[in-house]
Amino acid sequence: MTHGATNAGPAEPDLAAAADALAAGAAAIARATDHAAGLGDADAHQCFLYDLAHAASAMQICGSLLDWGAKGDAEAQLACGFIADALGEFNTRLFAREAEWGLEPGALDATRGFVAAYRNPSYVATLADVAAPSHLDEDFELVAETFRRFGEDKIAPAAEHIHRGDADIPEELISGLAELGCFGLSVPEEYGGFASGSESDYLGMVIATEELSRASLGAGGSLITRPEILTRALERGGTEEQKKHWFPRIATGETMVAVAVTEPDYGSDVANLVVAAAPTQGGWLISGTKTWCTFAGRANVIMLLARTDTDRRKAHRGLSLFIVPKPQAEGHSFQFTDDRGGTIEGRAIPTLGYRGMHSFEIAFDDWFVPAENLIGGDDGLGQGFYLQMAGFENGRLQTAARAVGVMQAAFDEAKAYAAERRVFGQPIAEYQLTQAKLGRMAAIIAAARQYSYEVAKMMARGGGALEASMIKAYVCKAAEWVTREAQQIHGGFGFAEEYTVSRLFVDARVLSIFEGADETLCLKVIARRLQTQQAA
């Protein structure tokens, strides 16, 4: 095993040493998970379970890097750097709290030599200039190139205006993306989309999302998310008539989608939602208030989770999922009345970042929805929570891809600025601290990208639900660090809106909030599933 850098320079990558160190980390996670499975009141151990979820997510990503690292020298360098960093962070979470984790002091001592070698600043600094190939086939390289070019040529020039003015996304961007087929990436071919039912379907979505998010989170990658969520829900539980009607319209961009789940008083507590759908002649009447409904103004339909069973004791089993048509609107507010006198009214919530799509609070008052728009028809009654989760699981993977795009953009900005900016007589890129920051960014981005590809393949095979939550939890928190340090490298200019990195910083902040707030995702999804799997 390599034990550290020598006077000759940084350590050479050693995947055997990485595997040994990672085995010790994985064993600690397994024992901590076994301990977690035996806990009584989970809410009394939230801090431990939250840290366990994040540490387990990082170890999961590390595990995927061993085979990837064997593909070449660059891959091995980045894999060793990331694994050492993740093990170091794990030890920080664990130090002096071992008993709470069900572990003994020194549980990670076997990783010490590896971490010392590959978390050494002299090693980490070398990673900033390491470029690993994507290992995508020609078709997916073309996908990446196509969406990267559209992002650079069309989205990036408009991104600052949209951000600073909180302006609407120009229609030419939406129509341009529709022409590229991005809204049909997950729609089956037989319904006018591009999904062939193969392992590659999810991968194309991940690649396109990352490239568009490099240009703009709000005006690029996020435009795909809501159509994607509705597509997956329909695929899971929609009737054949619903698929034939909605899929072609989603694929062409004729139907733009918003998603309304969150309510002002309940947030992620889906089981207690109160917005109601009451049966009426020919359909349903929707009443109540939803919040954080992104893109609801421009959208033609809203995928809405509502209570159809008045017995609140049924919790999430009393919820159903609807496709709610509405007129298209511009700007930051709208109000419409339907033919029966029902109303829908929305106002955009001013936000720190992630602008352009606008996030609305929406009030429904007896707004009519046709009976055929209950997803799944009669069989969909009470199934809304499960159908919504089918969409959200994929949305979490896509959010991770959005985070990778934002991180890559921040890294590019920071690296370019560091090469030009001179402080105390030399470019700041020549200082060790700058190099180490950039090197850690490079390792995080490479690992996140690689694992997002792996999860996409898992989901295409019908699995990957837990892993999608894990990649979302890890990468979205990582994006906050990457964009903050990229901004820090810019110094005072990073605080100026004229520099792109300031937009990337505020946009990244939302990533660990939406598509499942980080705390809820870690406690109610990741930790709970880990506990359940271990108990089984």
Coordinates of C-alpha atoms in Angstrom, one line a residue:
M1 CA 0.0 0.0 0.0
T2 CA 1.2 3.5 -0.8
H3 CA 1.6 5.3 2.5
G4 CA 2.2 8.9 1.4
A5 CA 3.9 11.4 -0.8
T6 CA 7.6 11.4 -0.8
N7 CA 10.2 14.0 -1.6
A8 CA 10.0 12.8 -5.2
G9 CA 6.5 14.2 -5.5
P10 CA 2.9 13.2 -5.0
A11 CA 1.9 9.6 -4.6
E12 CA 1.0 7.5 -7.6
P13 CA -2.6 6.3 -7.8
D14 CA -3.0 2.9 -6.2
L15 CA -6.4 1.3 -6.7
A16 CA -5.6 -1.7 -4.6
A17 CA -4.9 0.6 -1.7
A18 CA -8.1 2.5 -2.5
A19 CA -10.1 -0.8 -2.4
D20 CA -8.6 -1.8 1.0
A21 CA -9.3 1.6 2.5
L22 CA -12.8 1.6 1.1
A23 CA -13.5 -1.8 2.5
A24 CA -12.8 -0.5 5.9
G25 CA -15.2 2.4 5.3
A26 CA -17.9 0.2 3.9
A27 CA -17.6 -2.2 6.9
A28 CA -18.0 0.8 9.3
I29 CA -21.2 1.8 7.3
A30 CA -22.6 -1.7 7.5
R31 CA -22.1 -1.9 11.3
A32 CA -23.5 1.6 11.8
T33 CA -26.5 0.7 9.6
D34 CA -27.0 -2.5 11.7
H35 CA -26.9 -0.4 14.8
A36 CA -29.4 2.1 13.2
A37 CA -31.8 -0.8 12.4
G38 CA -32.1 -1.6 16.1
L39 CA -33.0 2.0 17.2
G40 CA -36.4 2.6 18.6
D41 CA -37.5 6.2 18.1
A42 CA -35.8 7.4 14.9
D43 CA -36.6 11.0 15.7
A44 CA -34.5 10.8 18.8
H45 CA -31.5 10.0 16.7
Q46 CA -31.9 12.4 13.8
C47 CA -28.4 13.8 13.9
F48 CA -26.8 10.3 13.7
L49 CA -29.2 9.1 11.0
Y50 CA -28.6 12.3 8.9
D51 CA -24.9 11.8 9.0
L52 CA -25.2 8.1 8.3
A53 CA -27.2 8.8 5.2
H54 CA -24.6 11.2 3.9
A55 CA -21.7 9.0 4.8
A56 CA -23.4 6.0 3.2
S57 CA -24.1 8.0 0.1
A58 CA -20.5 9.0 -0.3
M59 CA -19.3 5.4 0.2
Q60 CA -21.7 4.3 -2.4
I61 CA -20.2 6.7 -4.9
C62 CA -16.7 5.6 -3.9
G63 CA -17.6 2.0 -4.6
S64 CA -18.6 2.8 -8.2
L65 CA -15.2 4.4 -8.8
L66 CA -13.0 1.4 -8.4
D67 CA -13.9 -0.1 -11.8
W68 CA -14.0 3.3 -13.4
G69 CA -10.5 4.1 -12.0
A70 CA -9.2 1.0 -13.7
K71 CA -10.0 2.4 -17.1
G72 CA -7.0 4.8 -17.2
D73 CA -4.4 6.9 -15.4
A74 CA -6.6 10.0 -15.2
E75 CA -9.5 8.0 -13.9
A76 CA -7.3 6.3 -11.3
Q77 CA -5.9 9.7 -10.1
L78 CA -9.4 11.2 -9.7
A79 CA -10.8 8.0 -8.1
C80 CA -8.1 7.9 -5.4
G81 CA -8.5 11.6 -4.7
F82 CA -12.3 11.4 -4.3
I83 CA -12.2 8.2 -2.2
A84 CA -9.6 9.7 0.2
D85 CA -11.6 12.9 0.5
A86 CA -14.8 10.9 1.2
L87 CA -13.1 8.8 3.9
G88 CA -11.6 11.9 5.5
E89 CA -15.1 13.5 5.6
F90 CA -16.5 10.3 7.0
N91 CA -13.9 10.3 9.8
T92 CA -14.8 13.9 10.6
R93 CA -18.5 12.9 11.1
L94 CA -17.4 9.9 13.2
F95 CA -14.7 11.4 15.5
A96 CA -15.7 11.3 19.2
R97 CA -19.2 10.1 18.3
E98 CA -18.3 6.4 17.6
A99 CA -20.6 5.1 20.4
E100 CA -23.5 6.9 18.9
W101 CA -22.8 5.1 15.6
G102 CA -22.4 1.7 17.3
L103 CA -18.7 1.7 16.5
E104 CA -15.5 1.6 18.5
P105 CA -12.9 4.4 18.5
G106 CA -10.5 4.0 15.6
A107 CA -13.0 2.2 13.4
L108 CA -11.4 4.0 10.4
D109 CA -7.8 3.7 11.5
A110 CA -7.1 1.3 8.6
T111 CA -7.8 4.1 6.2
R112 CA -5.3 6.5 7.7
G113 CA -2.3 5.7 5.4
F114 CA -4.4 6.0 2.2
V115 CA -6.1 9.2 3.3
A116 CA -2.8 10.7 4.3
A117 CA -1.4 10.0 0.8
Y118 CA -4.3 11.0 -1.4
R119 CA -5.7 13.8 0.7
N120 CA -2.2 15.4 0.8
P121 CA -2.3 18.9 -0.7
S122 CA 0.5 17.9 -3.1
Y123 CA -1.6 15.1 -4.5
V124 CA -4.9 17.0 -4.5
A125 CA -3.3 19.9 -6.3
T126 CA -2.4 17.7 -9.3
L127 CA -6.1 16.9 -9.9
A128 CA -7.1 20.3 -11.2
D129 CA -5.5 19.6 -14.6
V130 CA -6.6 16.0 -14.9
A131 CA -9.2 15.4 -17.6
A132 CA -10.7 11.9 -17.7
P133 CA -12.6 10.7 -20.9
S134 CA -16.3 10.3 -20.6
H135 CA -16.3 6.7 -21.9
L136 CA -19.6 7.5 -23.6
D137 CA -20.3 5.9 -27.0
E138 CA -20.5 8.1 -30.1
D139 CA -24.2 8.6 -29.9
F140 CA -24.0 10.0 -26.4
E141 CA -21.0 12.1 -27.2
L142 CA -23.2 13.6 -29.9
V143 CA -26.0 14.2 -27.4
A144 CA -23.5 15.9 -25.0
E145 CA -22.0 18.0 -27.8
T146 CA -25.4 19.0 -29.2
F147 CA -26.8 20.2 -25.9
R148 CA -23.5 21.8 -24.9
R149 CA -23.5 23.9 -28.1
F150 CA -27.1 24.9 -27.6
G151 CA -26.4 25.9 -24.1
E152 CA -23.3 28.0 -25.1
D153 CA -24.9 29.6 -28.1
K154 CA -28.5 30.2 -27.0
I155 CA -28.9 29.8 -23.2
A156 CA -25.7 31.3 -21.8
P157 CA -26.1 34.7 -23.6
A158 CA -29.6 35.1 -22.1
A159 CA -28.9 33.7 -18.7
E160 CA -27.6 36.9 -17.0
H161 CA -30.6 39.0 -18.2
I162 CA -33.0 36.3 -17.0
H163 CA -31.3 36.1 -13.6
R164 CA -30.9 39.8 -12.9
G165 CA -34.3 40.8 -14.2
D166 CA -36.2 37.7 -13.0
A167 CA -37.5 37.7 -16.5
D168 CA -39.5 35.0 -18.3
I169 CA -37.6 32.4 -20.2
P170 CA -37.7 33.5 -23.9
E171 CA -40.0 31.4 -26.0
E172 CA -37.2 30.8 -28.5
L173 CA -35.3 28.8 -25.9
I174 CA -38.3 26.6 -25.2
S175 CA -39.0 26.1 -28.9
G176 CA -35.3 25.5 -29.6
L177 CA -35.1 22.8 -26.9
A178 CA -38.3 21.2 -28.2
E179 CA -36.7 21.0 -31.7
L180 CA -33.7 19.3 -30.2
G181 CA -36.1 16.7 -28.7
C182 CA -35.2 17.3 -25.0
F183 CA -38.8 17.1 -23.8
G184 CA -39.2 13.7 -25.4
L185 CA -36.1 12.0 -24.1
S186 CA -38.1 9.8 -21.7
V187 CA -41.3 9.5 -23.8
P188 CA -41.5 6.1 -25.5
E189 CA -40.9 6.0 -29.2
E190 CA -44.3 4.6 -29.9
Y191 CA -45.8 7.8 -28.5
G192 CA -43.6 10.2 -30.4
G193 CA -40.6 10.4 -28.1
F194 CA -37.0 9.0 -28.1
A195 CA -37.1 6.4 -25.3
S196 CA -36.5 3.0 -26.8
G197 CA -36.9 1.0 -23.6
S198 CA -33.2 0.3 -23.4
E199 CA -30.6 1.0 -20.8
S200 CA -29.7 4.2 -22.6
D201 CA -32.9 6.0 -22.0
Y202 CA -32.1 7.5 -18.6
L203 CA -28.5 8.2 -19.6
G204 CA -29.5 10.6 -22.4
M205 CA -31.6 12.6 -20.0
V206 CA -28.7 12.8 -17.5
I207 CA -26.3 14.0 -20.2
A208 CA -28.6 16.6 -21.7
T209 CA -29.5 17.9 -18.3
E210 CA -25.9 18.4 -17.2
E211 CA -25.0 20.2 -20.4
L212 CA -27.9 22.5 -20.3
S213 CA -27.4 23.3 -16.6
R214 CA -23.8 24.4 -17.3
A215 CA -25.3 27.3 -19.2
S216 CA -28.1 28.0 -16.7
L217 CA -29.9 26.0 -14.0
G218 CA -33.1 27.9 -14.2
A219 CA -33.3 28.6 -18.0
G220 CA -31.6 25.4 -19.1
G221 CA -31.5 22.0 -17.4
S222 CA -34.5 22.6 -15.2
L223 CA -36.8 23.0 -18.2
I224 CA -36.6 19.2 -18.7
T225 CA -37.5 18.3 -15.1
R226 CA -41.2 18.8 -14.9
P227 CA -42.1 17.1 -18.2
E228 CA -39.8 14.3 -17.1
I229 CA -41.7 13.9 -13.7
L230 CA -45.1 13.8 -15.4
T231 CA -43.8 11.4 -18.1
R232 CA -42.6 8.9 -15.4
A233 CA -45.8 9.1 -13.5
L234 CA -47.9 8.4 -16.6
E235 CA -45.6 5.6 -17.6
R236 CA -46.0 4.0 -14.2
G237 CA -49.8 4.4 -13.8
G238 CA -51.4 6.2 -16.7
T239 CA -54.1 4.7 -18.8
E240 CA -53.4 3.9 -22.5
E241 CA -55.7 6.7 -23.5
Q242 CA -53.8 9.2 -21.3
K243 CA -50.5 8.1 -22.7
K244 CA -51.7 8.5 -26.3
H245 CA -53.1 11.9 -25.5
W246 CA -50.3 13.4 -23.4
F247 CA -47.0 11.8 -24.4
P248 CA -46.9 13.3 -27.9
R249 CA -47.8 16.7 -26.6
I250 CA -45.1 16.5 -24.0
A251 CA -42.5 15.3 -26.5
T252 CA -43.0 18.2 -28.9
G253 CA -43.1 20.8 -26.1
E254 CA -46.7 21.7 -27.0
T255 CA -47.6 20.9 -23.4
M256 CA -45.3 22.4 -20.8
V257 CA -45.7 21.1 -17.3
A258 CA -45.6 22.3 -13.8
V259 CA -45.8 20.2 -10.6
A260 CA -47.8 21.0 -7.6
V261 CA -47.2 18.9 -4.5
T262 CA -46.0 21.1 -1.7
E263 CA -48.5 23.0 0.5
P264 CA -47.8 26.0 2.8
D265 CA -48.3 24.2 6.0
Y266 CA -46.9 20.8 5.2
G267 CA -43.8 21.1 3.0
S268 CA -42.5 17.6 2.5
D269 CA -45.1 16.1 4.8
V270 CA -47.0 14.7 1.9
A271 CA -49.3 12.4 4.0
N272 CA -51.0 15.4 5.5
L273 CA -51.8 17.4 2.3
V274 CA -55.2 19.1 2.4
V275 CA -55.8 20.4 -1.1
A276 CA -58.9 18.6 -2.1
A277 CA -60.4 17.2 -5.3
A278 CA -64.2 16.8 -4.9
P279 CA -66.2 14.8 -7.4
T280 CA -68.6 16.7 -9.6
Q281 CA -70.5 16.0 -12.8
G282 CA -67.9 15.1 -15.5
G283 CA -64.9 15.5 -13.3
W284 CA -63.4 17.0 -10.2
L285 CA -63.3 20.4 -8.5
I286 CA -59.9 21.4 -7.0
S287 CA -59.8 23.7 -4.0
G288 CA -56.9 24.8 -1.7
T289 CA -53.4 26.3 -2.0
K290 CA -50.2 24.8 -3.3
T291 CA -46.8 26.5 -3.1
W292 CA -43.4 26.3 -4.7
C293 CA -45.0 25.4 -8.0
T294 CA -42.2 26.2 -10.4
F295 CA -43.1 27.3 -14.0
A296 CA -46.8 27.3 -13.1
G297 CA -47.3 30.5 -15.1
R298 CA -46.0 29.4 -18.4
A299 CA -47.2 25.8 -18.0
N300 CA -50.2 24.5 -19.9
V301 CA -50.9 21.8 -17.3
I302 CA -50.1 21.2 -13.7
M303 CA -49.4 17.7 -12.3
L304 CA -51.2 18.1 -9.0
L305 CA -51.4 15.8 -6.0
A306 CA -54.8 16.2 -4.2
R307 CA -56.8 14.5 -1.5
T308 CA -59.8 12.6 -3.0
D309 CA -60.7 10.7 0.2
T310 CA -62.1 12.9 2.9
D311 CA -61.0 10.4 5.6
R312 CA -57.8 12.1 6.8
R313 CA -56.8 9.0 8.7
K314 CA -55.9 7.4 5.3
A315 CA -53.0 9.8 5.0
H316 CA -51.1 9.2 1.8
R317 CA -53.5 6.5 0.7
G318 CA -56.2 9.1 0.3
L319 CA -54.3 11.0 -2.4
S320 CA -54.7 11.0 -6.2
L321 CA -52.8 12.6 -9.0
F322 CA -54.3 14.8 -11.6
I323 CA -53.3 16.6 -14.9
V324 CA -54.8 20.0 -14.4
P325 CA -55.1 22.1 -17.6
K326 CA -54.7 25.9 -17.3
P327 CA -54.2 28.8 -19.7
Q328 CA -50.6 29.8 -20.5
A329 CA -49.5 33.0 -18.7
E330 CA -46.6 35.4 -18.7
G331 CA -44.9 37.3 -15.9
H332 CA -45.1 36.9 -12.2
S333 CA -48.9 36.5 -11.6
F334 CA -52.0 35.2 -13.2
Q335 CA -55.7 34.7 -12.5
F336 CA -58.2 32.7 -14.6
T337 CA -61.9 31.7 -14.3
D338 CA -63.2 28.6 -15.9
D339 CA -66.6 28.1 -17.6
R340 CA -68.1 26.8 -14.3
G341 CA -67.0 29.8 -12.2
G342 CA -64.0 28.1 -10.6
T343 CA -60.8 30.1 -10.3
I344 CA -57.1 29.6 -10.3
E345 CA -54.8 32.4 -9.1
G346 CA -51.0 32.4 -8.8
R347 CA -48.3 34.8 -7.7
A348 CA -44.5 34.2 -8.1
I349 CA -42.5 34.1 -4.9
P350 CA -39.4 36.3 -5.1
T351 CA -36.3 34.1 -4.8
L352 CA -32.6 34.5 -4.2
G353 CA -31.7 32.6 -7.3
Y354 CA -33.0 30.0 -9.7
R355 CA -34.9 32.7 -11.6
G356 CA -36.7 32.7 -14.9
M357 CA -39.1 29.8 -14.4
H358 CA -40.7 31.6 -11.3
S359 CA -41.9 29.5 -8.4
F360 CA -45.6 30.2 -7.7
E361 CA -48.0 30.0 -4.8
I362 CA -51.3 28.9 -6.4
A363 CA -54.9 29.2 -5.0
F364 CA -57.5 26.9 -6.5
D365 CA -61.2 27.5 -5.8
D366 CA -63.5 24.9 -7.4
W367 CA -61.2 24.7 -10.5
F368 CA -62.6 22.1 -12.8
V369 CA -60.6 19.1 -14.0
P370 CA -62.1 16.6 -16.4
A371 CA -62.6 13.0 -15.2
E372 CA -60.2 11.7 -17.8
N373 CA -57.4 13.7 -16.2
L374 CA -57.3 11.6 -13.1
I375 CA -54.0 9.7 -13.7
G376 CA -54.9 6.0 -13.9
G377 CA -58.6 6.6 -14.1
D378 CA -60.6 4.9 -11.4
D379 CA -57.7 2.6 -10.7
G380 CA -55.7 5.7 -9.9
L381 CA -57.8 6.7 -6.9
G382 CA -55.7 6.6 -3.8
Q383 CA -52.6 5.9 -5.9
G384 CA -51.4 9.5 -6.3
F385 CA -48.6 9.3 -3.7
Y386 CA -47.0 6.3 -5.3
L387 CA -47.3 7.7 -8.9
Q388 CA -45.9 11.0 -7.7
M389 CA -42.9 9.2 -6.1
A390 CA -42.3 7.3 -9.3
G391 CA -41.8 10.7 -11.0
F392 CA -39.8 12.2 -8.1
E393 CA -37.3 9.3 -8.0
N394 CA -36.2 10.1 -11.5
G395 CA -36.4 13.8 -10.7
R396 CA -33.8 13.3 -8.0
L397 CA -31.4 11.8 -10.4
Q398 CA -32.0 14.6 -12.8
T399 CA -31.4 17.1 -10.0
A400 CA -28.1 15.5 -9.4
A401 CA -27.3 16.0 -13.1
R402 CA -28.3 19.6 -12.7
A403 CA -25.9 19.9 -9.8
V404 CA -23.0 18.4 -11.8
G405 CA -23.7 20.9 -14.6
V406 CA -23.6 23.9 -12.1
M407 CA -20.4 22.6 -10.5
Q408 CA -18.7 22.1 -13.8
A409 CA -19.6 25.7 -14.8
A410 CA -18.3 27.0 -11.5
F411 CA -15.1 25.1 -11.8
D412 CA -14.5 26.4 -15.3
E413 CA -15.1 29.9 -14.2
A414 CA -12.8 29.6 -11.2
K415 CA -10.0 27.9 -13.1
A416 CA -10.0 30.5 -15.8
Y417 CA -10.1 33.4 -13.3
A418 CA -7.3 31.9 -11.2
A419 CA -5.0 31.7 -14.3
E420 CA -5.5 35.4 -15.0
R421 CA -5.7 37.0 -11.6
R422 CA -2.3 38.0 -10.2
V423 CA -1.9 38.6 -6.4
F424 CA 1.5 39.3 -4.8
G425 CA 3.3 39.1 -8.1
Q426 CA 2.0 35.8 -9.4
P427 CA -1.3 34.2 -10.7
I428 CA -3.4 32.8 -7.9
A429 CA -3.5 29.5 -9.8
E430 CA 0.1 29.0 -8.7
Y431 CA -0.7 29.1 -5.0
Q432 CA -1.1 25.7 -3.3
L433 CA -4.4 26.6 -1.6
T434 CA -6.0 27.5 -4.9
Q435 CA -4.6 24.4 -6.6
A436 CA -5.9 22.2 -3.8
K437 CA -9.4 23.8 -4.0
L438 CA -9.5 23.3 -7.7
G439 CA -8.2 19.7 -7.4
R440 CA -10.9 18.8 -4.9
M441 CA -13.5 20.3 -7.1
A442 CA -12.3 18.3 -10.1
A443 CA -12.4 15.0 -8.1
I444 CA -15.9 15.7 -6.8
I445 CA -17.3 16.6 -10.2
A446 CA -15.8 13.6 -11.9
A447 CA -17.1 11.2 -9.2
A448 CA -20.5 12.7 -9.3
R449 CA -20.7 12.6 -13.0
Q450 CA -19.6 9.0 -13.1
Y451 CA -22.0 7.8 -10.5
S452 CA -24.9 9.7 -12.1
Y453 CA -24.3 7.6 -15.2
E454 CA -24.3 4.4 -13.1
V455 CA -27.6 5.3 -11.4
A456 CA -29.1 6.1 -14.8
K457 CA -28.3 2.6 -15.9
M458 CA -29.7 1.2 -12.7
M459 CA -33.0 3.0 -13.1
A460 CA -33.3 1.9 -16.7
R461 CA -33.2 -1.7 -15.4
G462 CA -36.0 -0.9 -12.9
G463 CA -33.9 -0.3 -9.8
G464 CA -31.8 2.6 -8.5
A465 CA -34.5 4.3 -6.4
L466 CA -32.3 4.4 -3.2
E467 CA -29.2 5.3 -5.2
A468 CA -31.0 8.2 -6.9
S469 CA -31.7 9.6 -3.5
M470 CA -28.1 9.1 -2.5
I471 CA -26.6 10.8 -5.5
K472 CA -29.0 13.7 -5.0
A473 CA -28.2 14.1 -1.4
Y474 CA -24.4 14.0 -1.8
V475 CA -24.1 16.0 -5.0
C476 CA -26.4 18.8 -4.1
K477 CA -24.6 19.5 -0.9
A478 CA -21.3 19.3 -2.7
A479 CA -22.5 21.8 -5.2
E480 CA -22.8 24.4 -2.4
W481 CA -19.2 23.9 -1.5
V482 CA -17.9 23.9 -5.1
T483 CA -19.7 27.1 -6.1
R484 CA -18.8 28.8 -2.8
E485 CA -15.1 28.1 -3.3
A486 CA -15.3 29.1 -6.9
Q487 CA -16.8 32.4 -5.8
Q488 CA -14.1 32.7 -3.1
I489 CA -11.4 32.2 -5.7
H490 CA -12.8 35.3 -7.5
G491 CA -12.4 37.4 -4.3
G492 CA -14.4 40.6 -4.3
F493 CA -15.4 40.1 -7.9
G494 CA -17.2 36.9 -7.0
F495 CA -19.6 39.0 -5.1
A496 CA -20.3 41.2 -8.1
E497 CA -23.3 40.2 -10.2
E498 CA -21.5 40.9 -13.4
Y499 CA -19.5 37.7 -12.8
T500 CA -21.2 34.5 -13.7
V501 CA -20.0 32.7 -10.6
S502 CA -22.2 34.8 -8.4
R503 CA -25.3 33.4 -10.2
L504 CA -24.0 29.9 -10.0
F505 CA -23.5 30.3 -6.2
V506 CA -27.1 31.4 -5.5
D507 CA -28.5 28.9 -7.9
A508 CA -26.7 26.0 -6.3
R509 CA -28.3 26.9 -2.9
V510 CA -31.7 25.6 -4.0
L511 CA -30.5 22.2 -5.1
S512 CA -30.5 20.6 -1.7
I513 CA -34.0 22.0 -1.0
F514 CA -36.2 21.0 -3.9
E515 CA -37.0 17.5 -5.2
G516 CA -36.9 16.4 -1.5
A517 CA -35.3 18.7 1.1
D518 CA -31.9 17.3 2.2
E519 CA -33.0 16.6 5.7
T520 CA -36.2 14.9 4.7
L521 CA -34.5 12.9 2.0
C522 CA -31.8 11.7 4.3
L523 CA -34.0 10.9 7.3
K524 CA -37.2 9.7 5.6
V525 CA -35.8 8.0 2.5
I526 CA -32.2 7.1 2.7
A527 CA -31.8 6.3 6.4
R528 CA -35.2 4.6 6.6
R529 CA -34.4 2.3 3.6
L530 CA -31.0 1.5 5.0
Q531 CA -32.6 0.5 8.3
T532 CA -35.3 -1.5 6.6
Q533 CA -32.8 -3.4 4.4
Q534 CA -30.5 -4.2 7.3
A535 CA -33.4 -5.4 9.4
A536 CA -34.5 -7.7 6.6

